[in-house]
Amino acid sequence: MTVARLMLTDFRSYASATIAAGPGFVVLTGENGAGKTNILEAVSMLGPGRGLRGAALAEMAREGGAGGFAVAAELSDEVRLGTGTTPGAPERRQVRINGAPASATALGEWLSLLWLTPAMDRLFTEGAEGRRRFLDRLVLAIEPGHARHVSRYDAAMRARNKLLAAEGPPDDAWLDALEAQLGQHGQAIAEARARTVTALALRIAAEPDAPFARAALAIEGWVPSRRPLAEELRHGRARDRTAGRTLAGPHRQDLAVAHAAKQQPAARASTGEQKALLLGIVLAHADLVAERRGRRPILLMDEVAAHLDPVRRAALFERLGRSGGQIWLTGTERALFDGIGEATWLAVGAGRVEPA
Ligand SMILES: Nc1ncnc2c1ncn2[C@@H]1O[C@H](COP(=O)(O)OP(=O)(O)O)[C@@H](O)[C@H]1O
Ligand SMILES: [Mg+2]
């Protein structure tokens, strides 16, 4: 499934824009600040979550606009997806699927989206939270129900932390109820993550080590024990109250990535090697999603070409072209995409997108 038409209203730098996209490569070119990433971000809002910038909804509404925004898409099979906010509720996300109100998590049933952005260059060197979110996106593309578990888990954990921080004697019945929820969703999250990492690791192991470095993947941090998580939490109440946060559960996990050939943590690899590792993971994952769900995910690759040498760039285009699916790419110049073959070429600038 691909995005055939994308319509933006008061989204970021666009007052109004319509983009017709072909089923394969969609190449956006324009100078710095032209609005290329904004378009990829708009596409990323067709899935659950906060999109590829992880931004607040209010930031997405165009400055100088009425205060709300809309992103709508017609998919290749005529399904219509829409999301946005209204001026009266700039932080409340609304979603429509074929015209009917729906939840953001339901979007995952229609489209699988995966992205690679310059901000992800720091994925291996920064904190575990970014890697957890990355891992959850990988899981979500295979198991859309994962989004619901993650959002319920996060909500229950916030409520538990708040309750533990409150003065006076704790409301044990309420804590029991929250911990039961954390146990249920936490178990599901941990199991889904383990399934994805195992499947992905197998797939990556079967890939050649060039031109994109092979990654070794593992989940570190909290490990589910035989004791149910709800029980672990109940026994940890006093400890968690002192710590001021919940210390057990899948929110304490991390995705450990290593350069397989060098047997070295990804954080120690060069910037270029880290990019190659990430690309290898994303490409293998796209294949895994295609196999598991019978459809290729849409890939959003922001400024990827600029960071690769010509040999790796050619290899990337060749591999993407061979596997098919819709792939959105951005770059400052068209020359970066020489040899890519057939593509929808779009020129971006001054709040407009035009066929190039
Ligand atoms: N909410 C907003 N309203 C209006 N303009 C915005 C908003 N958010 C970002 N922009 C503008 O979008 C531009 C950046 O677009 P971006 O897509 O990141 O550019 P690039 O082509 O370099 O990827 C900036 O000029 C920024 O000011
Ligand atoms: Mg950009």
Tab-separated table of C-alpha atoms and ligand atoms in Angstrom:
chain	number	residue	atom	x	y	z
A	1	MET	CA	0.000	0.000	0.000
A	2	THR	CA	1.357	3.428	-0.937
A	3	VAL	CA	0.364	7.083	-0.607
A	4	ALA	CA	-1.078	8.147	-3.958
A	5	ARG	CA	-2.095	11.677	-2.944
A	6	LEU	CA	-1.049	13.728	0.039
A	7	MET	CA	-2.892	16.901	0.993
A	8	LEU	CA	-1.603	19.348	3.575
A	9	THR	CA	-3.503	22.217	5.135
A	10	ASP	CA	-1.747	24.620	7.493
A	11	PHE	CA	0.867	21.979	8.175
A	12	ARG	CA	4.259	23.513	9.126
A	13	SER	CA	5.425	25.739	6.235
A	14	TYR	CA	2.505	24.750	3.977
A	15	ALA	CA	-0.735	26.725	3.887
A	16	SER	CA	-2.064	24.277	1.339
A	17	ALA	CA	-0.304	21.685	-0.801
A	18	THR	CA	-1.250	18.610	-2.778
A	19	ILE	CA	1.245	16.000	-3.858
A	20	ALA	CA	0.627	13.191	-6.312
A	21	ALA	CA	3.059	10.368	-5.674
A	22	GLY	CA	3.921	7.297	-7.706
A	23	PRO	CA	4.274	3.854	-6.154
A	24	GLY	CA	8.100	3.710	-6.115
A	25	PHE	CA	10.711	6.352	-5.391
A	26	VAL	CA	9.436	9.828	-4.470
A	27	VAL	CA	12.341	12.256	-4.525
A	28	LEU	CA	12.020	15.677	-2.900
A	29	THR	CA	14.703	18.214	-3.673
A	30	GLY	CA	15.120	21.779	-2.496
A	31	GLU	CA	17.496	23.973	-0.588
A	32	ASN	CA	17.963	23.911	3.182
A	33	GLY	CA	14.788	24.993	4.940
A	34	ALA	CA	12.685	24.495	1.798
A	35	GLY	CA	10.205	22.198	3.558
A	36	LYS	CA	11.361	18.705	2.542
A	37	THR	CA	11.452	17.202	6.023
A	38	ASN	CA	8.076	18.797	6.729
A	39	ILE	CA	6.587	16.643	3.982
A	40	LEU	CA	8.147	13.459	5.314
A	41	GLU	CA	6.858	14.421	8.737
A	42	ALA	CA	3.367	14.823	7.287
A	43	VAL	CA	3.546	11.305	5.841
A	44	SER	CA	4.816	9.988	9.173
A	45	MET	CA	1.678	11.376	10.835
A	46	LEU	CA	-0.318	8.808	8.877
A	47	GLY	CA	0.801	6.303	11.496
A	48	PRO	CA	0.340	6.221	15.260
A	49	GLY	CA	2.725	8.227	17.420
A	50	ARG	CA	4.289	11.650	17.219
A	51	GLY	CA	5.810	11.430	13.773
A	52	LEU	CA	9.420	11.515	12.681
A	53	ARG	CA	10.342	14.636	14.621
A	54	GLY	CA	8.616	13.445	17.790
A	55	ALA	CA	7.135	16.945	17.904
A	56	ALA	CA	4.145	18.275	19.794
A	57	LEU	CA	0.996	18.679	17.687
A	58	ALA	CA	0.830	22.414	18.338
A	59	GLU	CA	4.216	22.842	16.659
A	60	MET	CA	2.893	21.323	13.457
A	61	ALA	CA	0.166	23.900	12.933
A	62	ARG	CA	1.412	26.598	10.566
A	63	GLU	CA	2.535	29.794	12.204
A	64	GLY	CA	0.182	32.491	11.054
A	65	GLY	CA	-2.539	29.940	10.316
A	66	ALA	CA	-5.793	29.456	12.209
A	67	GLY	CA	-4.148	27.166	14.790
A	68	GLY	CA	-5.068	23.701	13.561
A	69	PHE	CA	-3.679	21.561	10.744
A	70	ALA	CA	-4.731	18.700	8.509
A	71	VAL	CA	-2.822	15.952	6.743
A	72	ALA	CA	-4.915	13.784	4.459
A	73	ALA	CA	-3.927	10.961	2.167
A	74	GLU	CA	-5.469	8.765	-0.453
A	75	LEU	CA	-3.789	5.396	-0.501
A	76	SER	CA	-3.247	3.334	-3.609
A	77	ASP	CA	-6.253	1.163	-2.786
A	78	GLU	CA	-8.541	4.170	-2.273
A	79	VAL	CA	-8.460	4.074	1.508
A	80	ARG	CA	-8.536	7.623	2.876
A	81	LEU	CA	-6.584	8.525	5.994
A	82	GLY	CA	-6.671	11.889	7.684
A	83	THR	CA	-5.249	13.402	10.824
A	84	GLY	CA	-4.899	16.818	12.349
A	85	THR	CA	-6.053	19.231	15.007
A	86	THR	CA	-8.590	22.020	15.274
A	87	PRO	CA	-7.821	25.582	16.412
A	88	GLY	CA	-9.918	25.027	19.531
A	89	ALA	CA	-7.947	21.917	20.565
A	90	PRO	CA	-4.424	22.256	19.132
A	91	GLU	CA	-3.075	19.396	21.289
A	92	ARG	CA	-5.838	16.905	20.556
A	93	ARG	CA	-5.144	14.684	17.615
A	94	GLN	CA	-8.077	13.717	15.471
A	95	VAL	CA	-7.987	10.813	13.075
A	96	ARG	CA	-10.303	9.781	10.287
A	97	ILE	CA	-10.240	6.573	8.335
A	98	ASN	CA	-12.454	6.602	5.256
A	99	GLY	CA	-14.244	9.595	6.706
A	100	ALA	CA	-15.114	8.007	10.043
A	101	PRO	CA	-13.496	9.059	13.341
A	102	ALA	CA	-10.886	6.569	14.514
A	103	SER	CA	-8.061	6.288	17.019
A	104	ALA	CA	-4.460	7.069	16.100
A	105	THR	CA	-3.443	3.520	16.949
A	106	ALA	CA	-5.892	2.219	14.305
A	107	LEU	CA	-3.766	3.927	11.628
A	108	GLY	CA	-1.158	1.200	12.056
A	109	GLU	CA	-3.581	-1.310	10.581
A	110	TRP	CA	-3.487	0.502	7.242
A	111	LEU	CA	0.059	1.669	6.745
A	112	SER	CA	3.435	0.520	7.971
A	113	LEU	CA	5.887	3.402	8.068
A	114	LEU	CA	9.563	3.413	8.795
A	115	TRP	CA	11.987	6.303	8.715
A	116	LEU	CA	15.609	7.248	8.875
A	117	THR	CA	16.455	10.858	9.717
A	118	PRO	CA	19.610	12.862	10.478
A	119	ALA	CA	18.471	13.120	14.117
A	120	MET	CA	18.809	9.334	14.323
A	121	ASP	CA	22.567	9.725	13.814
A	122	ARG	CA	22.648	10.138	17.575
A	123	LEU	CA	20.582	7.039	18.267
A	124	PHE	CA	23.499	4.932	19.480
A	125	THR	CA	25.233	7.627	21.497
A	126	GLU	CA	22.274	9.160	23.309
A	127	GLY	CA	20.003	7.727	25.991
A	128	ALA	CA	18.038	4.490	25.923
A	129	GLU	CA	14.692	6.208	25.427
A	130	GLY	CA	15.368	6.981	21.773
A	131	ARG	CA	16.421	3.382	21.127
A	132	ARG	CA	13.319	2.072	22.879
A	133	ARG	CA	11.135	4.261	20.717
A	134	PHE	CA	13.012	3.097	17.627
A	135	LEU	CA	12.547	-0.517	18.701
A	136	ASP	CA	8.857	0.046	19.333
A	137	ARG	CA	8.437	1.463	15.846
A	138	LEU	CA	10.080	-1.656	14.444
A	139	VAL	CA	7.692	-3.812	16.472
A	140	LEU	CA	4.672	-1.736	15.536
A	141	ALA	CA	5.305	-2.148	11.823
A	142	ILE	CA	4.935	-5.904	12.308
A	143	GLU	CA	2.397	-5.980	15.137
A	144	PRO	CA	0.116	-2.912	15.005
A	145	GLY	CA	-1.485	-3.873	18.343
A	146	HIS	CA	1.815	-2.968	20.023
A	147	ALA	CA	0.909	0.744	19.930
A	148	ARG	CA	-2.071	0.188	22.183
A	149	HIS	CA	-0.050	-1.761	24.728
A	150	VAL	CA	2.614	0.959	24.804
A	151	SER	CA	0.166	3.808	25.290
A	152	ARG	CA	-1.818	1.978	28.005
A	153	TYR	CA	1.388	0.966	29.740
A	154	ASP	CA	2.733	4.533	29.722
A	155	ALA	CA	-0.537	5.922	31.057
A	156	ALA	CA	-0.701	3.355	33.867
A	157	MET	CA	2.909	4.011	34.812
A	158	ARG	CA	2.390	7.762	35.007
A	159	ALA	CA	-0.620	7.168	37.240
A	160	ARG	CA	1.336	4.764	39.483
A	161	ASN	CA	4.281	7.160	39.852
A	162	LYS	CA	1.913	9.953	40.750
A	163	LEU	CA	0.123	7.823	43.296
A	164	LEU	CA	3.388	6.712	44.898
A	165	ALA	CA	4.547	10.322	45.135
A	166	ALA	CA	1.352	11.459	46.871
A	167	GLU	CA	1.392	12.303	50.581
A	168	GLY	CA	-0.384	10.107	53.094
A	169	PRO	CA	-1.177	6.406	53.087
A	170	PRO	CA	-1.249	4.814	49.620
A	171	ASP	CA	-4.474	3.695	48.014
A	172	ASP	CA	-3.570	0.009	47.781
A	173	ALA	CA	-6.594	-1.031	45.751
A	174	TRP	CA	-5.847	1.573	43.128
A	175	LEU	CA	-2.163	0.574	43.053
A	176	ASP	CA	-3.197	-3.063	42.632
A	177	ALA	CA	-5.368	-2.139	39.666
A	178	LEU	CA	-2.642	-0.060	38.007
A	179	GLU	CA	-0.037	-2.747	38.572
A	180	ALA	CA	-2.338	-5.349	37.054
A	181	GLN	CA	-2.538	-3.162	33.936
A	182	LEU	CA	1.206	-2.589	33.903
A	183	GLY	CA	1.713	-6.320	34.228
A	184	GLN	CA	-0.603	-7.167	31.378
A	185	HIS	CA	0.610	-4.544	28.904
A	186	GLY	CA	4.228	-4.732	30.067
A	187	GLN	CA	4.343	-8.466	29.468
A	188	ALA	CA	2.883	-7.993	25.978
A	189	ILE	CA	5.395	-5.234	25.190
A	190	ALA	CA	8.389	-7.278	26.323
A	191	GLU	CA	7.260	-10.347	24.413
A	192	ALA	CA	6.599	-8.410	21.200
A	193	ARG	CA	9.980	-6.689	21.413
A	194	ALA	CA	11.719	-10.026	21.905
A	195	ARG	CA	9.893	-11.526	18.911
A	196	THR	CA	10.861	-8.633	16.653
A	197	VAL	CA	14.498	-8.551	17.738
A	198	THR	CA	14.868	-12.306	17.252
A	199	ALA	CA	13.309	-12.239	13.784
A	200	LEU	CA	15.294	-9.186	12.759
A	201	ALA	CA	18.583	-10.567	14.067
A	202	LEU	CA	18.072	-13.728	12.012
A	203	ARG	CA	17.366	-11.720	8.906
A	204	ILE	CA	20.368	-9.439	9.367
A	205	ALA	CA	22.620	-12.445	9.967
A	206	ALA	CA	21.644	-13.734	6.532
A	207	GLU	CA	22.682	-10.484	4.806
A	208	PRO	CA	26.135	-9.840	3.363
A	209	ASP	CA	28.342	-7.603	5.513
A	210	ALA	CA	28.760	-5.052	2.740
A	211	PRO	CA	27.982	-2.382	1.746
A	212	PHE	CA	25.948	-1.840	4.917
A	213	ALA	CA	27.518	-3.157	8.084
A	214	ARG	CA	25.755	-6.037	9.784
A	215	ALA	CA	24.336	-5.268	13.192
A	216	ALA	CA	24.066	-7.631	16.145
A	217	LEU	CA	20.938	-6.866	18.161
A	218	ALA	CA	19.988	-7.643	21.717
A	219	ILE	CA	17.603	-6.352	24.342
A	220	GLU	CA	19.296	-5.242	27.537
A	221	GLY	CA	18.136	-3.898	30.857
A	222	TRP	CA	15.031	-5.242	32.506
A	223	VAL	CA	14.302	-8.894	31.751
A	224	PRO	CA	10.944	-10.476	32.453
A	225	SER	CA	11.364	-13.095	35.153
A	226	ARG	CA	9.147	-16.028	36.037
A	227	ARG	CA	7.504	-13.812	38.584
A	228	PRO	CA	4.719	-11.809	36.907
A	229	LEU	CA	5.500	-8.104	36.463
A	230	ALA	CA	2.444	-7.041	38.503
A	231	GLU	CA	3.825	-8.973	41.452
A	232	GLU	CA	7.328	-7.605	40.943
A	233	LEU	CA	5.839	-4.114	41.056
A	234	ARG	CA	3.801	-4.792	44.170
A	235	HIS	CA	6.906	-5.946	45.978
A	236	GLY	CA	8.828	-2.931	44.696
A	237	ARG	CA	6.428	-0.248	45.924
A	238	ALA	CA	8.592	1.005	48.802
A	239	ARG	CA	11.702	0.985	46.608
A	240	ASP	CA	9.910	2.834	43.790
A	241	ARG	CA	8.485	5.393	46.197
A	242	THR	CA	12.009	6.199	47.376
A	243	ALA	CA	13.334	6.303	43.823
A	244	GLY	CA	10.444	8.493	42.705
A	245	ARG	CA	9.832	6.260	39.681
A	246	THR	CA	9.003	2.728	38.629
A	247	LEU	CA	12.181	0.663	38.463
A	248	ALA	CA	10.929	-2.572	36.915
A	249	GLY	CA	9.275	-3.122	33.580
A	250	PRO	CA	9.942	-2.847	29.844
A	251	HIS	CA	10.422	0.931	30.089
A	252	ARG	CA	13.776	-0.024	31.602
A	253	GLN	CA	14.853	-1.965	28.512
A	254	ASP	CA	17.366	-0.866	25.918
A	255	LEU	CA	18.118	-1.994	22.390
A	256	ALA	CA	21.802	-2.905	22.293
A	257	VAL	CA	23.346	-2.694	18.841
A	258	ALA	CA	26.830	-3.833	17.947
A	259	HIS	CA	28.897	-3.871	14.779
A	260	ALA	CA	28.842	-7.632	14.174
A	261	ALA	CA	32.087	-7.972	12.217
A	262	LYS	CA	34.034	-5.740	14.583
A	263	GLN	CA	32.307	-7.058	17.700
A	264	GLN	CA	32.118	-3.522	18.935
A	265	PRO	CA	29.225	-1.520	20.394
A	266	ALA	CA	27.630	0.717	17.778
A	267	ALA	CA	28.294	3.750	19.975
A	268	ARG	CA	31.999	3.252	19.380
A	269	ALA	CA	31.695	2.902	15.606
A	270	SER	CA	32.399	5.866	13.325
A	271	THR	CA	29.523	8.139	12.341
A	272	GLY	CA	29.559	6.624	8.861
A	273	GLU	CA	29.566	3.098	10.257
A	274	GLN	CA	26.667	3.948	12.562
A	275	LYS	CA	24.694	5.201	9.581
A	276	ALA	CA	25.500	2.019	7.678
A	277	LEU	CA	24.402	-0.089	10.663
A	278	LEU	CA	21.115	1.761	10.921
A	279	LEU	CA	20.509	1.439	7.199
A	280	GLY	CA	21.186	-2.276	7.406
A	281	ILE	CA	18.654	-2.599	10.228
A	282	VAL	CA	15.994	-0.566	8.453
A	283	LEU	CA	16.421	-2.392	5.138
A	284	ALA	CA	16.298	-5.806	6.779
A	285	HIS	CA	13.286	-4.725	8.768
A	286	ALA	CA	11.463	-3.562	5.641
A	287	ASP	CA	11.972	-7.056	4.205
A	288	LEU	CA	10.730	-8.599	7.428
A	289	VAL	CA	7.588	-6.441	7.447
A	290	ALA	CA	6.923	-7.280	3.796
A	291	GLU	CA	7.174	-10.973	4.582
A	292	ARG	CA	5.096	-10.872	7.749
A	293	ARG	CA	2.362	-8.506	6.639
A	294	GLY	CA	2.340	-9.172	2.940
A	295	ARG	CA	3.028	-5.527	2.136
A	296	ARG	CA	6.119	-3.367	2.118
A	297	PRO	CA	6.351	-0.518	4.590
A	298	ILE	CA	6.633	3.010	3.262
A	299	LEU	CA	10.181	4.221	3.867
A	300	LEU	CA	10.928	7.856	4.645
A	301	MET	CA	14.635	8.534	4.206
A	302	ASP	CA	15.594	12.066	5.100
A	303	GLU	CA	18.953	13.269	3.761
A	304	VAL	CA	20.250	9.735	3.559
A	305	ALA	CA	21.907	10.028	0.159
A	306	ALA	CA	24.050	12.996	1.206
A	307	HIS	CA	25.751	10.970	3.908
A	308	LEU	CA	26.760	8.024	1.764
A	309	ASP	CA	29.723	7.673	-0.557
A	310	PRO	CA	28.781	7.111	-4.227
A	311	VAL	CA	29.301	3.337	-4.036
A	312	ARG	CA	27.013	2.926	-1.007
A	313	ARG	CA	24.509	5.338	-2.495
A	314	ALA	CA	24.279	3.299	-5.695
A	315	ALA	CA	23.985	0.125	-3.625
A	316	LEU	CA	21.190	1.666	-1.572
A	317	PHE	CA	19.183	2.721	-4.625
A	318	GLU	CA	19.748	-0.665	-6.237
A	319	ARG	CA	18.583	-2.527	-3.158
A	320	LEU	CA	15.569	-0.275	-2.579
A	321	GLY	CA	14.606	-0.483	-6.245
A	322	ARG	CA	14.899	-4.252	-6.215
A	323	SER	CA	12.736	-4.716	-3.144
A	324	GLY	CA	10.108	-2.228	-4.350
A	325	GLY	CA	7.568	-0.345	-2.290
A	326	GLN	CA	7.225	3.389	-1.861
A	327	ILE	CA	10.346	5.190	-0.733
A	328	TRP	CA	10.407	8.919	-0.008
A	329	LEU	CA	13.850	10.475	-0.270
A	330	THR	CA	15.077	14.017	0.292
A	331	GLY	CA	18.205	15.836	-0.766
A	332	THR	CA	19.430	19.292	-1.660
A	333	GLU	CA	20.343	18.365	-5.218
A	334	ARG	CA	19.003	16.118	-7.887
A	335	ALA	CA	22.508	14.923	-8.702
A	336	LEU	CA	22.517	12.952	-5.427
A	337	PHE	CA	19.920	10.674	-6.970
A	338	ASP	CA	21.619	9.995	-10.298
A	339	GLY	CA	21.047	6.446	-11.391
A	340	ILE	CA	17.980	5.938	-9.244
A	341	GLY	CA	15.821	5.204	-12.273
A	342	GLU	CA	12.128	5.885	-12.385
A	343	ALA	CA	10.840	8.226	-9.675
A	344	THR	CA	8.299	10.912	-8.832
A	345	TRP	CA	10.461	14.055	-8.845
A	346	LEU	CA	9.268	16.924	-6.708
A	347	ALA	CA	10.798	20.368	-6.249
A	348	VAL	CA	10.174	21.943	-2.871
A	349	GLY	CA	10.441	25.601	-1.966
A	350	ALA	CA	8.614	28.606	-0.569
A	351	GLY	CA	5.730	26.595	0.857
A	352	ARG	CA	5.122	24.842	-2.448
A	353	VAL	CA	5.734	21.423	-3.934
A	354	GLU	CA	5.797	21.023	-7.672
A	355	PRO	CA	6.605	18.239	-10.112
A	356	ALA	CA	10.214	18.680	-11.202
B	1	LIG	N1	4.694	25.444	12.466
B	1	LIG	C1	5.353	26.027	11.473
B	1	LIG	N2	4.799	27.059	10.793
B	1	LIG	C2	5.440	27.633	9.766
B	1	LIG	N3	6.663	27.269	9.344
B	1	LIG	C3	7.260	26.258	9.985
B	1	LIG	C4	6.644	25.595	11.070
B	1	LIG	N4	7.470	24.632	11.505
B	1	LIG	C5	8.570	24.704	10.744
B	1	LIG	N5	8.445	25.689	9.813
B	1	LIG	C6	9.424	26.092	8.796
B	1	LIG	O1	9.756	25.013	7.968
B	1	LIG	C7	11.074	25.192	7.495
B	1	LIG	C8	11.892	23.940	7.650
B	1	LIG	O2	11.387	23.006	6.837
B	1	LIG	P1	12.126	21.624	6.675
B	1	LIG	O3	11.132	20.722	6.071
B	1	LIG	O4	12.776	21.201	7.919
B	1	LIG	O5	13.255	22.040	5.627
B	1	LIG	P2	14.208	21.104	4.784
B	1	LIG	O6	13.818	21.276	3.350
B	1	LIG	O7	15.582	21.624	5.047
B	1	LIG	O8	14.024	19.711	5.254
B	1	LIG	C9	11.720	26.276	8.326
B	1	LIG	O9	11.911	27.391	7.530
B	1	LIG	C10	10.727	26.510	9.424
B	1	LIG	O10	10.705	27.827	9.811
B	2	MG	MG	15.353	18.524	6.264
